[in-house]
């Protein structure tokens, strides 16, 4: 594929991703975060395979960078998901003091 075809696919994917994410209702944000974490785990596997199969050192460093960035995305996504789920838990009220 030539550069223009790859660039146009990338731009279209950006537009579709933008409209899909911003049209999600707030109740679905937590499941969407979980799916995003799963996609990032697939990116880690792909980066590991690409880095292992490459012959050049620069490709190995780029693969390592992909693994690091996707790992940060996964762990940050889990932290945000846990925080969002904690917002829905009922808070325990202290017992009223009896006189």
Tab-separated table of N, CA and C in Angstrom:
chain	number	residue	atom	x	y	z
A	1	UNK	N	0.842	-1.178	0.000
A	1	UNK	CA	0.000	0.000	0.000
A	1	UNK	C	0.887	1.241	0.000
A	2	UNK	N	0.432	2.243	-0.679
A	2	UNK	CA	1.208	3.477	-0.708
A	2	UNK	C	0.879	4.357	0.504
A	3	UNK	N	1.647	5.406	0.668
A	3	UNK	CA	1.530	6.260	1.851
A	3	UNK	C	0.173	6.943	1.939
A	4	UNK	N	-0.367	7.382	0.809
A	4	UNK	CA	-1.657	8.086	0.803
A	4	UNK	C	-2.774	7.155	1.279
A	5	UNK	N	-2.755	5.901	0.862
A	5	UNK	CA	-3.789	4.952	1.282
A	5	UNK	C	-3.699	4.695	2.787
A	6	UNK	N	-2.500	4.512	3.296
A	6	UNK	CA	-2.319	4.268	4.720
A	6	UNK	C	-2.724	5.498	5.528
A	7	UNK	N	-2.359	6.682	5.063
A	7	UNK	CA	-2.725	7.913	5.752
A	7	UNK	C	-4.239	8.124	5.766
A	8	UNK	N	-4.894	7.834	4.649
A	8	UNK	CA	-6.347	8.010	4.606
A	8	UNK	C	-7.049	7.020	5.534
A	9	UNK	N	-6.557	5.797	5.641
A	9	UNK	CA	-7.128	4.828	6.582
A	9	UNK	C	-6.948	5.321	8.016
A	10	UNK	N	-5.781	5.860	8.328
A	10	UNK	CA	-5.517	6.385	9.664
A	10	UNK	C	-6.453	7.546	10.002
A	11	UNK	N	-6.628	8.468	9.076
A	11	UNK	CA	-7.496	9.626	9.312
A	11	UNK	C	-8.945	9.184	9.486
A	12	UNK	N	-9.408	8.264	8.667
A	12	UNK	CA	-10.772	7.755	8.812
A	12	UNK	C	-10.951	7.042	10.148
A	13	UNK	N	-9.956	6.276	10.564
A	13	UNK	CA	-10.036	5.590	11.857
A	13	UNK	C	-10.101	6.592	13.002
A	14	UNK	N	-9.374	7.699	12.879
A	14	UNK	CA	-9.428	8.747	13.908
A	14	UNK	C	-10.828	9.358	13.992
A	15	UNK	N	-11.429	9.670	12.854
A	15	UNK	CA	-12.778	10.234	12.848
A	15	UNK	C	-13.798	9.257	13.420
A	16	UNK	N	-13.739	8.004	13.001
A	16	UNK	CA	-14.688	7.005	13.499
A	16	UNK	C	-14.515	6.817	14.999
A	17	UNK	N	-13.259	6.719	15.455
A	17	UNK	CA	-12.998	6.559	16.888
A	17	UNK	C	-13.509	7.729	17.688
A	18	UNK	N	-13.309	8.929	17.194
A	18	UNK	CA	-13.769	10.129	17.888
A	18	UNK	C	-15.285	10.114	18.044
A	19	UNK	N	-16.005	9.850	16.963
A	19	UNK	CA	-17.462	9.883	17.023
A	19	UNK	C	-18.027	8.713	17.823
A	20	UNK	N	-17.376	7.569	17.806
A	20	UNK	CA	-17.848	6.440	18.599
A	20	UNK	C	-17.673	6.719	20.089
A	21	UNK	N	-16.523	7.232	20.475
A	21	UNK	CA	-16.253	7.464	21.898
A	21	UNK	C	-17.120	8.584	22.445
A	22	UNK	N	-17.279	9.665	21.717
A	22	UNK	CA	-18.042	10.796	22.255
A	22	UNK	C	-19.549	10.593	22.198
A	23	UNK	N	-20.024	9.574	21.489
A	23	UNK	CA	-21.462	9.320	21.466
A	23	UNK	C	-21.876	8.262	22.492
A	24	UNK	N	-20.945	7.788	23.292
A	24	UNK	CA	-21.250	6.785	24.313
A	24	UNK	C	-21.908	7.469	25.507
A	25	UNK	N	-22.959	6.851	26.025
A	25	UNK	CA	-23.614	7.396	27.212
A	25	UNK	C	-22.723	7.183	28.430
A	26	UNK	N	-22.846	8.028	29.445
A	26	UNK	CA	-21.976	7.899	30.630
A	26	UNK	C	-22.068	6.538	31.321
A	27	UNK	N	-23.208	5.870	31.229
A	27	UNK	CA	-23.349	4.560	31.878
A	27	UNK	C	-22.476	3.499	31.223
A	28	UNK	N	-22.069	3.727	29.994
A	28	UNK	CA	-21.269	2.730	29.284
A	28	UNK	C	-19.776	3.031	29.292
A	29	UNK	N	-19.355	4.088	29.973
A	29	UNK	CA	-17.931	4.422	29.952
A	29	UNK	C	-17.065	3.361	30.623
A	30	UNK	N	-17.532	2.769	31.726
A	30	UNK	CA	-16.735	1.750	32.415
A	30	UNK	C	-16.551	0.512	31.548
A	31	UNK	N	-17.598	-0.039	30.915
A	31	UNK	CA	-17.352	-1.166	30.008
A	31	UNK	C	-16.472	-0.781	28.818
A	32	UNK	N	-16.594	0.448	28.351
A	32	UNK	CA	-15.750	0.893	27.244
A	32	UNK	C	-14.287	0.922	27.666
A	33	UNK	N	-14.023	1.337	28.902
A	33	UNK	CA	-12.650	1.344	29.407
A	33	UNK	C	-12.104	-0.086	29.469
A	34	UNK	N	-12.943	-1.041	29.867
A	34	UNK	CA	-12.500	-2.425	29.940
A	34	UNK	C	-12.141	-2.958	28.554
A	35	UNK	N	-12.919	-2.598	27.556
A	35	UNK	CA	-12.619	-3.027	26.185
A	35	UNK	C	-11.335	-2.370	25.693
A	36	UNK	N	-11.126	-1.116	26.052
A	36	UNK	CA	-9.904	-0.421	25.662
A	36	UNK	C	-8.686	-1.091	26.282
A	37	UNK	N	-8.806	-1.540	27.516
A	37	UNK	CA	-7.702	-2.260	28.148
A	37	UNK	C	-7.418	-3.567	27.419
A	38	UNK	N	-8.453	-4.247	26.973
A	38	UNK	CA	-8.252	-5.494	26.239
A	38	UNK	C	-7.561	-5.233	24.897
A	39	UNK	N	-7.920	-4.156	24.231
A	39	UNK	CA	-7.277	-3.810	22.958
A	39	UNK	C	-5.813	-3.481	23.187
A	40	UNK	N	-5.504	-2.800	24.274
A	40	UNK	CA	-4.112	-2.471	24.572
A	40	UNK	C	-3.295	-3.727	24.852
A	41	UNK	N	-3.916	-4.741	25.437
A	41	UNK	CA	-3.173	-5.986	25.660
A	41	UNK	C	-2.836	-6.669	24.339
A	42	UNK	N	-3.716	-6.545	23.359
A	42	UNK	CA	-3.417	-7.084	22.033
A	42	UNK	C	-2.265	-6.304	21.395
A	43	UNK	N	-2.218	-4.994	21.643
A	43	UNK	CA	-1.115	-4.170	21.126
A	43	UNK	C	0.204	-4.617	21.733
A	44	UNK	N	0.212	-4.974	23.005
A	44	UNK	CA	1.440	-5.451	23.642
A	44	UNK	C	1.918	-6.736	22.979
A	45	UNK	N	1.014	-7.656	22.733
A	45	UNK	CA	1.401	-8.912	22.081
A	45	UNK	C	1.962	-8.633	20.683
A	46	UNK	N	1.307	-7.748	19.933
A	46	UNK	CA	1.793	-7.404	18.595
A	46	UNK	C	3.150	-6.726	18.636
A	47	UNK	N	3.370	-5.848	19.607
A	47	UNK	CA	4.667	-5.172	19.725
A	47	UNK	C	5.765	-6.157	20.093
A	48	UNK	N	5.458	-7.118	20.954
A	48	UNK	CA	6.447	-8.136	21.306
A	48	UNK	C	6.808	-8.998	20.106
A	49	UNK	N	5.812	-9.385	19.327
A	49	UNK	CA	6.074	-10.201	18.134
A	49	UNK	C	6.871	-9.411	17.102
A	50	UNK	N	6.499	-8.152	16.895
A	50	UNK	CA	7.209	-7.323	15.918
A	50	UNK	C	8.652	-7.079	16.351
A	51	UNK	N	8.870	-6.859	17.640
A	51	UNK	CA	10.226	-6.614	18.122
A	51	UNK	C	11.076	-7.875	18.028
A	52	UNK	N	10.475	-9.029	18.290
A	52	UNK	CA	11.234	-10.278	18.230
A	52	UNK	C	11.569	-10.660	16.795
A	53	UNK	N	10.681	-10.360	15.854
A	53	UNK	CA	10.897	-10.754	14.467
A	53	UNK	C	11.783	-9.785	13.701
A	54	UNK	N	12.020	-8.613	14.255
A	54	UNK	CA	12.783	-7.608	13.516
A	54	UNK	C	14.270	-7.909	13.597
A	55	UNK	N	14.966	-7.443	12.589
A	55	UNK	CA	16.406	-7.626	12.561
A	55	UNK	C	17.171	-6.386	12.948
A	56	UNK	N	16.524	-5.243	12.892
A	56	UNK	CA	17.239	-3.992	13.178
A	56	UNK	C	17.050	-3.579	14.638
A	57	UNK	N	18.059	-2.989	15.221
A	57	UNK	CA	17.943	-2.541	16.615
A	57	UNK	C	16.902	-1.433	16.804
A	58	UNK	N	16.738	-0.579	15.807
A	58	UNK	CA	15.749	0.497	15.957
A	58	UNK	C	14.336	-0.071	16.036
A	59	UNK	N	14.045	-1.131	15.292
A	59	UNK	CA	12.725	-1.751	15.359
A	59	UNK	C	12.500	-2.399	16.729
A	60	UNK	N	13.558	-2.957	17.297
A	60	UNK	CA	13.431	-3.543	18.638
A	60	UNK	C	13.144	-2.463	19.677
A	61	UNK	N	13.790	-1.298	19.551
A	61	UNK	CA	13.543	-0.202	20.486
A	61	UNK	C	12.132	0.361	20.314
A	62	UNK	N	11.670	0.427	19.068
A	62	UNK	CA	10.296	0.882	18.841
A	62	UNK	C	9.280	-0.114	19.398
A	63	UNK	N	9.588	-1.406	19.274
A	63	UNK	CA	8.731	-2.429	19.877
A	63	UNK	C	8.686	-2.299	21.388
A	64	UNK	N	9.848	-2.036	21.993
A	64	UNK	CA	9.900	-1.823	23.444
A	64	UNK	C	9.092	-0.583	23.834
A	65	UNK	N	9.212	0.478	23.055
A	65	UNK	CA	8.439	1.684	23.317
A	65	UNK	C	6.941	1.398	23.222
A	66	UNK	N	6.537	0.609	22.236
A	66	UNK	CA	5.124	0.226	22.102
A	66	UNK	C	4.637	-0.569	23.303
A	67	UNK	N	5.465	-1.469	23.808
A	67	UNK	CA	5.096	-2.254	24.983
A	67	UNK	C	4.952	-1.353	26.204
A	68	UNK	N	5.900	-0.428	26.377
A	68	UNK	CA	5.857	0.469	27.538
A	68	UNK	C	4.622	1.363	27.484
A	69	UNK	N	4.355	1.969	26.340
A	69	UNK	CA	3.207	2.876	26.229
A	69	UNK	C	1.884	2.140	26.400
A	70	UNK	N	1.768	0.958	25.823
A	70	UNK	CA	0.535	0.184	25.985
A	70	UNK	C	0.374	-0.281	27.434
A	71	UNK	N	1.480	-0.595	28.114
A	71	UNK	CA	1.402	-0.989	29.523
A	71	UNK	C	0.923	0.167	30.389
A	72	UNK	N	1.435	1.359	30.126
A	72	UNK	CA	0.974	2.532	30.866
A	72	UNK	C	-0.513	2.754	30.617
A	73	UNK	N	-0.951	2.552	29.388
A	73	UNK	CA	-2.368	2.711	29.054
A	73	UNK	C	-3.226	1.693	29.801
A	74	UNK	N	-2.757	0.452	29.880
A	74	UNK	CA	-3.532	-0.590	30.561
A	74	UNK	C	-3.641	-0.293	32.051
A	75	UNK	N	-2.506	-0.027	32.698
A	75	UNK	CA	-2.539	0.197	34.142
A	75	UNK	C	-3.294	1.479	34.488
A	76	UNK	N	-3.135	2.513	33.692
A	76	UNK	CA	-3.899	3.733	33.913
A	76	UNK	C	-5.382	3.516	33.698
A	77	UNK	N	-5.728	2.717	32.697
A	77	UNK	CA	-7.138	2.403	32.443
A	77	UNK	C	-7.765	1.631	33.581
A	78	UNK	N	-7.018	0.677	34.151
A	78	UNK	CA	-7.546	-0.055	35.299
A	78	UNK	C	-7.716	0.862	36.501
A	79	UNK	N	-6.795	1.779	36.711
A	79	UNK	CA	-6.908	2.712	37.835
A	79	UNK	C	-8.135	3.605	37.672
A	80	UNK	N	-8.351	4.107	36.465
A	80	UNK	CA	-9.518	4.960	36.215
A	80	UNK	C	-10.805	4.152	36.352
A	81	UNK	N	-10.813	2.916	35.862
A	81	UNK	CA	-12.004	2.074	35.972
A	81	UNK	C	-12.334	1.793	37.431
A	82	UNK	N	-11.329	1.482	38.236
A	82	UNK	CA	-11.571	1.236	39.656
A	82	UNK	C	-12.124	2.484	40.340
A	83	UNK	N	-11.587	3.632	39.979
A	83	UNK	CA	-12.069	4.873	40.585
A	83	UNK	C	-13.521	5.157	40.175
A	84	UNK	N	-13.848	4.892	38.911
A	84	UNK	CA	-15.216	5.107	38.453
A	84	UNK	C	-16.175	4.141	39.143
A	85	UNK	N	-15.765	2.884	39.322
A	85	UNK	CA	-16.627	1.921	39.997
A	85	UNK	C	-16.805	2.273	41.467
A	86	UNK	N	-15.787	2.845	42.082
A	86	UNK	CA	-15.889	3.251	43.488
A	86	UNK	C	-16.906	4.369	43.671
A	87	UNK	N	-17.127	5.160	42.634
A	87	UNK	CA	-18.113	6.236	42.732
A	87	UNK	C	-19.534	5.691	42.855
A	88	UNK	N	-19.779	4.474	42.360
A	88	UNK	CA	-21.115	3.897	42.394
A	88	UNK	C	-21.393	3.115	43.669
A	89	UNK	N	-20.380	2.867	44.488
A	89	UNK	CA	-20.586	2.135	45.739
A	89	UNK	C	-21.259	3.044	46.753
A	90	UNK	N	-22.103	2.439	47.557
A	90	UNK	CA	-22.774	3.207	48.601
A	90	UNK	C	-21.780	3.472	49.722
A	91	UNK	N	-21.810	4.678	50.202
A	91	UNK	CA	-20.934	5.048	51.289
A	91	UNK	C	-21.575	4.637	52.606
A	92	UNK	N	-20.767	4.100	53.502
A	92	UNK	CA	-21.278	3.701	54.807
A	92	UNK	C	-21.397	4.933	55.691
A	93	UNK	N	-22.554	5.069	56.285
A	93	UNK	CA	-22.782	6.195	57.184
A	93	UNK	C	-22.426	5.775	58.603
A	94	UNK	N	-21.778	6.655	59.311
A	94	UNK	CA	-21.492	6.293	60.708
A	94	UNK	C	-22.798	6.211	61.500
A	95	UNK	N	-22.801	5.331	62.465
A	95	UNK	CA	-24.008	5.152	63.281
A	95	UNK	C	-24.296	6.426	64.058
A	96	UNK	N	-25.569	6.759	64.128
A	96	UNK	CA	-25.959	7.979	64.843
A	96	UNK	C	-25.692	7.795	66.335
A	97	UNK	N	-25.134	8.808	66.937
A	97	UNK	CA	-24.816	8.726	68.370
A	97	UNK	C	-26.106	8.764	69.174
A	98	UNK	N	-26.218	7.824	70.101
A	98	UNK	CA	-27.418	7.774	70.951
A	98	UNK	C	-27.156	8.536	72.238
A	99	UNK	N	-28.114	9.307	72.679
A	99	UNK	CA	-27.938	10.069	73.923
A	99	UNK	C	-28.540	9.331	75.058
